[in-house]
Structure formats: structure tokens, C-alpha cells
Amino acid sequence: MVKLTVSTHKLFGYGGTQRTAKRLAEQAVTLVDRSVPGRMPDLQITLTAPRGMAELATAAEVELTGGEVDKRIQARALREANRHARDAAARAIPLASGGVLVLVNIDHHANPAQFAVTLVHELVHAMQFSRKGVRERIVTDLRDGLGVEKQSRRQAREHLRLLEQEEREAYGVEYLANQLVPAAAA
């Protein structure tokens, strides 16, 4: 059984949104688990604003690499994450504990239908993380990006190629969100 938690980070007055997100997430987990190859890991879904998204993503990535990241590089990673967070609707990050953290930028979701599409997309990524070699490849790329351990150019190219393939798969399954939206109105 998948352990699912839905919370907010640095958001106030979003109790109704959080309840809707929890209802949608419970149904989306079941739907994606049946439709996409892999094993659904434990999930922590956090609704937040762009700044909170950058903070949580950077902290999770540093923890995933083993925590031995230079403070200057960590600060640079946070600045870069802040730039990307303004444009990103959500992000899925594997956790050191084996679960997945799904950060949702609440500013990009005007209604439950948009949230459902984003949620399905990110849950597909969570399923992908459970596949053989994917988590290790992501950790290797992160360790390279954060200056902990270099990876070869070949590894970097292969990572980018597989990342594009995984994105295409996630976009290709977004149609499943159509089955969730009526549940959000309930």
C-alpha cells in the first residue's frame, strides 16, 4: 500500500485546496499505478509557492546526494532552482528514503482540472523512479551537478536522452487526468 501525504509549505488559507488535492491524489495514484509500468513509491505531495518549491527541491537534492555539498555550490543551486521554480508547475524528486517528493507550484493551477493534469504527469515520474537504474542515474547526475563527483560525458548524454524519453512518456499519459476531474468537483 502506498503511503500518501499531502501538505502545504509556507501557504496559509489553502485548507480547501489541500483537501481537494488529497482527494485527487488518492484517485490519481490508483489510476497511474494501473496504467504505467513500475511500482508506485511512497509519496509526499507538497503544495507551495515558487520560493518554497526551490527551497524544498534544493534541500531534497542535497540530501539525495549524501549531503556532502559545498555551501557555495548549494547557494548557487538554490538561486538556479528559484529561477526555474517561477516557470515550473510541479516537480518530482526522488528522496533518500526511497519515496518521492512531489512539489506543486500552486500559482500555476487555477482549477482542479489543471492540477489533475500536473498530478498525473508527476506521478508518472514517480513510477519511473522505481524502474531499474533510474534512481541511480538521477543521483549520479545530481552529484555531478552539485560538484560532489564527476560523471563522464557519455553518462551525461545518456541521462539527457533518457530524461527526454521519460518526459514524452509523462506527457503521453496526461489524458488520464480527464478521469479525475469530475472527482474534484464532488
mmCIF file of C-alpha atoms in Angstrom:
data_model
loop_
_atom_site.group_PDB
_atom_site.id
_atom_site.type_symbol
_atom_site.label_atom_id
_atom_site.label_comp_id
_atom_site.label_asym_id
_atom_site.label_seq_id
_atom_site.Cartn_x
_atom_site.Cartn_y
_atom_site.Cartn_z
ATOM 1 C CA MET A 1 0.000 0.000 0.000
ATOM 2 C CA VAL A 2 1.338 3.414 -0.967
ATOM 3 C CA LYS A 3 1.812 5.891 1.855
ATOM 4 C CA LEU A 4 0.497 9.263 0.653
ATOM 5 C CA THR A 5 0.777 12.587 2.462
ATOM 6 C CA VAL A 6 -0.488 15.897 1.114
ATOM 7 C CA SER A 7 0.719 19.042 2.870
ATOM 8 C CA THR A 8 1.383 22.725 2.302
ATOM 9 C CA HIS A 9 4.639 24.641 2.740
ATOM 10 C CA LYS A 10 4.585 28.356 3.533
ATOM 11 C CA LEU A 11 0.969 28.688 2.356
ATOM 12 C CA PHE A 12 -1.809 29.934 4.567
ATOM 13 C CA GLY A 13 -5.543 29.717 3.953
ATOM 14 C CA TYR A 14 -5.336 26.862 1.487
ATOM 15 C CA GLY A 15 -7.186 24.206 3.525
ATOM 16 C CA GLY A 16 -9.858 23.668 0.870
ATOM 17 C CA THR A 17 -7.231 23.386 -1.845
ATOM 18 C CA GLN A 18 -5.329 20.875 0.258
ATOM 19 C CA ARG A 19 -8.438 18.722 0.765
ATOM 20 C CA THR A 20 -9.200 18.785 -2.973
ATOM 21 C CA ALA A 21 -5.571 17.902 -3.699
ATOM 22 C CA LYS A 22 -5.736 14.947 -1.303
ATOM 23 C CA ARG A 23 -8.927 13.603 -2.946
ATOM 24 C CA LEU A 24 -7.444 13.963 -6.414
ATOM 25 C CA ALA A 25 -4.099 12.478 -5.344
ATOM 26 C CA GLU A 26 -5.678 9.345 -3.873
ATOM 27 C CA GLN A 27 -7.508 8.651 -7.127
ATOM 28 C CA ALA A 28 -4.580 9.655 -9.335
ATOM 29 C CA VAL A 29 -2.235 7.251 -7.513
ATOM 30 C CA THR A 30 -4.572 4.326 -8.214
ATOM 31 C CA LEU A 31 -5.091 5.363 -11.840
ATOM 32 C CA VAL A 32 -1.400 5.905 -12.644
ATOM 33 C CA ASP A 33 -0.367 2.767 -10.738
ATOM 34 C CA ARG A 34 -2.633 0.686 -13.009
ATOM 35 C CA SER A 35 -1.655 2.441 -16.255
ATOM 36 C CA VAL A 36 2.118 2.932 -16.079
ATOM 37 C CA PRO A 37 4.826 0.269 -15.667
ATOM 38 C CA GLY A 38 6.762 0.437 -12.421
ATOM 39 C CA ARG A 39 5.956 0.438 -8.709
ATOM 40 C CA MET A 40 4.372 3.449 -7.018
ATOM 41 C CA PRO A 41 6.674 4.596 -4.196
ATOM 42 C CA ASP A 42 5.566 6.376 -1.019
ATOM 43 C CA LEU A 43 4.592 9.936 -1.909
ATOM 44 C CA GLN A 44 4.886 13.290 -0.197
ATOM 45 C CA ILE A 45 2.889 15.852 -2.162
ATOM 46 C CA THR A 46 3.588 19.412 -1.055
ATOM 47 C CA LEU A 47 1.617 22.412 -2.283
ATOM 48 C CA THR A 48 3.748 25.538 -2.194
ATOM 49 C CA ALA A 49 4.717 28.798 -3.877
ATOM 50 C CA PRO A 50 7.737 29.143 -6.204
ATOM 51 C CA ARG A 51 10.159 30.151 -3.434
ATOM 52 C CA GLY A 52 9.138 27.236 -1.214
ATOM 53 C CA MET A 53 9.390 24.910 -4.194
ATOM 54 C CA ALA A 54 13.005 25.967 -4.796
ATOM 55 C CA GLU A 55 13.941 25.611 -1.111
ATOM 56 C CA LEU A 56 12.416 22.148 -0.726
ATOM 57 C CA ALA A 57 13.780 20.890 -4.062
ATOM 58 C CA THR A 58 17.326 22.015 -3.263
ATOM 59 C CA ALA A 59 17.198 20.502 0.229
ATOM 60 C CA ALA A 60 15.891 17.170 -1.135
ATOM 61 C CA GLU A 61 18.539 17.072 -3.864
ATOM 62 C CA VAL A 62 21.373 17.797 -1.418
ATOM 63 C CA GLU A 63 20.087 15.051 0.892
ATOM 64 C CA LEU A 64 19.838 12.646 -2.058
ATOM 65 C CA THR A 65 23.485 13.221 -2.999
ATOM 66 C CA GLY A 66 24.608 12.319 0.500
ATOM 67 C CA GLY A 67 24.664 15.828 1.960
ATOM 68 C CA GLU A 68 28.352 16.491 1.255
ATOM 69 C CA VAL A 69 27.803 19.608 -0.865
ATOM 70 C CA ASP A 70 29.860 22.791 -0.543
ATOM 71 C CA LYS A 71 27.776 25.703 0.823
ATOM 72 C CA ARG A 72 28.632 27.996 -2.126
ATOM 73 C CA ILE A 73 27.518 25.359 -4.636
ATOM 74 C CA GLN A 74 24.383 24.777 -2.565
ATOM 75 C CA ALA A 75 23.608 28.523 -2.656
ATOM 76 C CA ARG A 76 24.148 28.570 -6.441
ATOM 77 C CA ALA A 77 21.818 25.566 -6.809
ATOM 78 C CA LEU A 78 19.166 27.392 -4.751
ATOM 79 C CA ARG A 79 19.435 30.504 -6.978
ATOM 80 C CA GLU A 80 19.077 28.351 -10.091
ATOM 81 C CA ALA A 81 16.129 26.483 -8.546
ATOM 82 C CA ASN A 82 14.457 29.838 -7.778
ATOM 83 C CA ARG A 83 14.756 30.839 -11.456
ATOM 84 C CA HIS A 84 13.226 27.560 -12.634
ATOM 85 C CA ALA A 85 10.515 27.429 -9.953
ATOM 86 C CA ARG A 86 8.749 30.526 -11.292
ATOM 87 C CA ASP A 87 8.026 28.729 -14.584
ATOM 88 C CA ALA A 88 7.533 25.164 -13.312
ATOM 89 C CA ALA A 89 4.062 23.847 -12.499
ATOM 90 C CA ALA A 90 5.470 20.983 -10.419
ATOM 91 C CA ARG A 91 8.484 18.795 -9.817
ATOM 92 C CA ALA A 92 9.039 15.213 -8.705
ATOM 93 C CA ILE A 93 12.237 14.437 -6.787
ATOM 94 C CA PRO A 94 13.333 11.028 -5.506
ATOM 95 C CA LEU A 95 14.019 11.048 -1.771
ATOM 96 C CA ALA A 96 16.932 9.398 0.014
ATOM 97 C CA SER A 97 14.371 7.354 1.995
ATOM 98 C CA GLY A 98 13.155 5.694 -1.211
ATOM 99 C CA GLY A 99 9.971 7.727 -1.575
ATOM 100 C CA VAL A 100 9.221 10.619 -3.902
ATOM 101 C CA LEU A 101 8.605 14.286 -3.114
ATOM 102 C CA VAL A 102 6.158 15.965 -5.498
ATOM 103 C CA LEU A 103 6.302 19.746 -5.241
ATOM 104 C CA VAL A 104 3.334 21.566 -6.770
ATOM 105 C CA ASN A 105 3.534 25.282 -7.575
ATOM 106 C CA ILE A 106 0.050 26.393 -6.518
ATOM 107 C CA ASP A 107 0.345 29.622 -8.575
ATOM 108 C CA HIS A 108 0.154 27.604 -11.831
ATOM 109 C CA HIS A 109 -3.152 25.896 -11.065
ATOM 110 C CA ALA A 110 -6.304 27.975 -11.453
ATOM 111 C CA ASN A 111 -8.667 24.986 -11.224
ATOM 112 C CA PRO A 112 -8.754 21.275 -10.295
ATOM 113 C CA ALA A 113 -8.519 20.224 -13.963
ATOM 114 C CA GLN A 114 -5.092 21.845 -14.356
ATOM 115 C CA PHE A 115 -3.993 20.363 -11.036
ATOM 116 C CA ALA A 116 -5.135 16.881 -12.124
ATOM 117 C CA VAL A 117 -3.066 17.038 -15.325
ATOM 118 C CA THR A 118 0.034 18.141 -13.396
ATOM 119 C CA LEU A 119 -0.514 15.489 -10.744
ATOM 120 C CA VAL A 120 -0.803 12.663 -13.284
ATOM 121 C CA HIS A 121 2.342 13.904 -15.047
ATOM 122 C CA GLU A 122 4.395 13.983 -11.832
ATOM 123 C CA LEU A 123 3.072 10.617 -10.630
ATOM 124 C CA VAL A 124 4.288 9.087 -13.892
ATOM 125 C CA HIS A 125 7.750 10.414 -12.999
ATOM 126 C CA ALA A 126 7.387 8.847 -9.536
ATOM 127 C CA MET A 127 6.677 5.497 -11.201
ATOM 128 C CA GLN A 128 9.705 5.961 -13.448
ATOM 129 C CA PHE A 129 11.955 6.430 -10.412
ATOM 130 C CA SER A 130 11.080 2.882 -9.315
ATOM 131 C CA ARG A 131 12.417 1.368 -12.531
ATOM 132 C CA LYS A 132 15.785 -0.342 -12.626
ATOM 133 C CA GLY A 133 18.720 2.088 -12.747
ATOM 134 C CA VAL A 134 16.686 5.316 -12.943
ATOM 135 C CA ARG A 135 17.213 6.492 -9.350
ATOM 136 C CA GLU A 136 20.954 5.728 -9.553
ATOM 137 C CA ARG A 137 21.245 7.658 -12.843
ATOM 138 C CA ILE A 138 19.488 10.670 -11.306
ATOM 139 C CA VAL A 139 21.729 10.572 -8.228
ATOM 140 C CA THR A 140 24.848 10.369 -10.431
ATOM 141 C CA ASP A 141 23.692 13.394 -12.448
ATOM 142 C CA LEU A 142 22.868 15.354 -9.278
ATOM 143 C CA ARG A 143 26.223 14.523 -7.715
ATOM 144 C CA ASP A 144 27.883 15.831 -10.892
ATOM 145 C CA GLY A 145 25.731 18.981 -10.959
ATOM 146 C CA LEU A 146 26.445 19.728 -7.300
ATOM 147 C CA GLY A 147 30.181 19.173 -7.652
ATOM 148 C CA VAL A 148 30.377 16.044 -5.486
ATOM 149 C CA GLU A 149 31.511 13.527 -8.107
ATOM 150 C CA LYS A 150 32.091 13.880 -11.855
ATOM 151 C CA GLN A 151 30.251 11.785 -14.420
ATOM 152 C CA SER A 152 31.521 11.041 -17.911
ATOM 153 C CA ARG A 153 30.234 12.956 -20.936
ATOM 154 C CA ARG A 154 28.735 9.727 -22.187
ATOM 155 C CA GLN A 155 26.793 9.291 -18.934
ATOM 156 C CA ALA A 156 25.572 12.894 -19.142
ATOM 157 C CA ARG A 157 24.373 12.474 -22.756
ATOM 158 C CA GLU A 158 22.655 9.196 -21.905
ATOM 159 C CA HIS A 159 20.945 10.839 -18.910
ATOM 160 C CA LEU A 160 19.613 13.684 -21.083
ATOM 161 C CA ARG A 161 18.392 11.255 -23.746
ATOM 162 C CA LEU A 162 16.551 9.125 -21.175
ATOM 163 C CA LEU A 163 15.171 12.243 -19.464
ATOM 164 C CA GLU A 164 13.584 13.369 -22.755
ATOM 165 C CA GLN A 165 12.134 9.905 -23.257
ATOM 166 C CA GLU A 166 10.664 9.938 -19.719
ATOM 167 C CA GLU A 167 9.152 13.395 -20.304
ATOM 168 C CA ARG A 168 7.497 12.181 -23.512
ATOM 169 C CA GLU A 169 6.031 9.226 -21.625
ATOM 170 C CA ALA A 170 4.683 11.516 -18.870
ATOM 171 C CA TYR A 171 3.101 13.905 -21.389
ATOM 172 C CA GLY A 172 1.634 10.939 -23.242
ATOM 173 C CA VAL A 173 -0.250 9.721 -20.153
ATOM 174 C CA GLU A 174 -1.701 13.108 -19.122
ATOM 175 C CA TYR A 175 -5.005 12.205 -20.792
ATOM 176 C CA LEU A 176 -5.732 10.057 -17.706
ATOM 177 C CA ALA A 177 -6.424 13.294 -15.804
ATOM 178 C CA ASN A 178 -9.773 13.516 -17.641
ATOM 179 C CA GLN A 179 -10.967 10.617 -15.464
ATOM 180 C CA LEU A 180 -10.083 12.533 -12.257
ATOM 181 C CA VAL A 181 -11.621 15.943 -12.807
ATOM 182 C CA PRO A 182 -15.255 15.028 -12.006
ATOM 183 C CA ALA A 183 -13.986 13.786 -8.630
ATOM 184 C CA ALA A 184 -12.556 17.218 -7.825
ATOM 185 C CA ALA A 185 -15.966 18.839 -8.108
ATOM 186 C CA ALA A 186 -17.501 16.377 -5.631
#
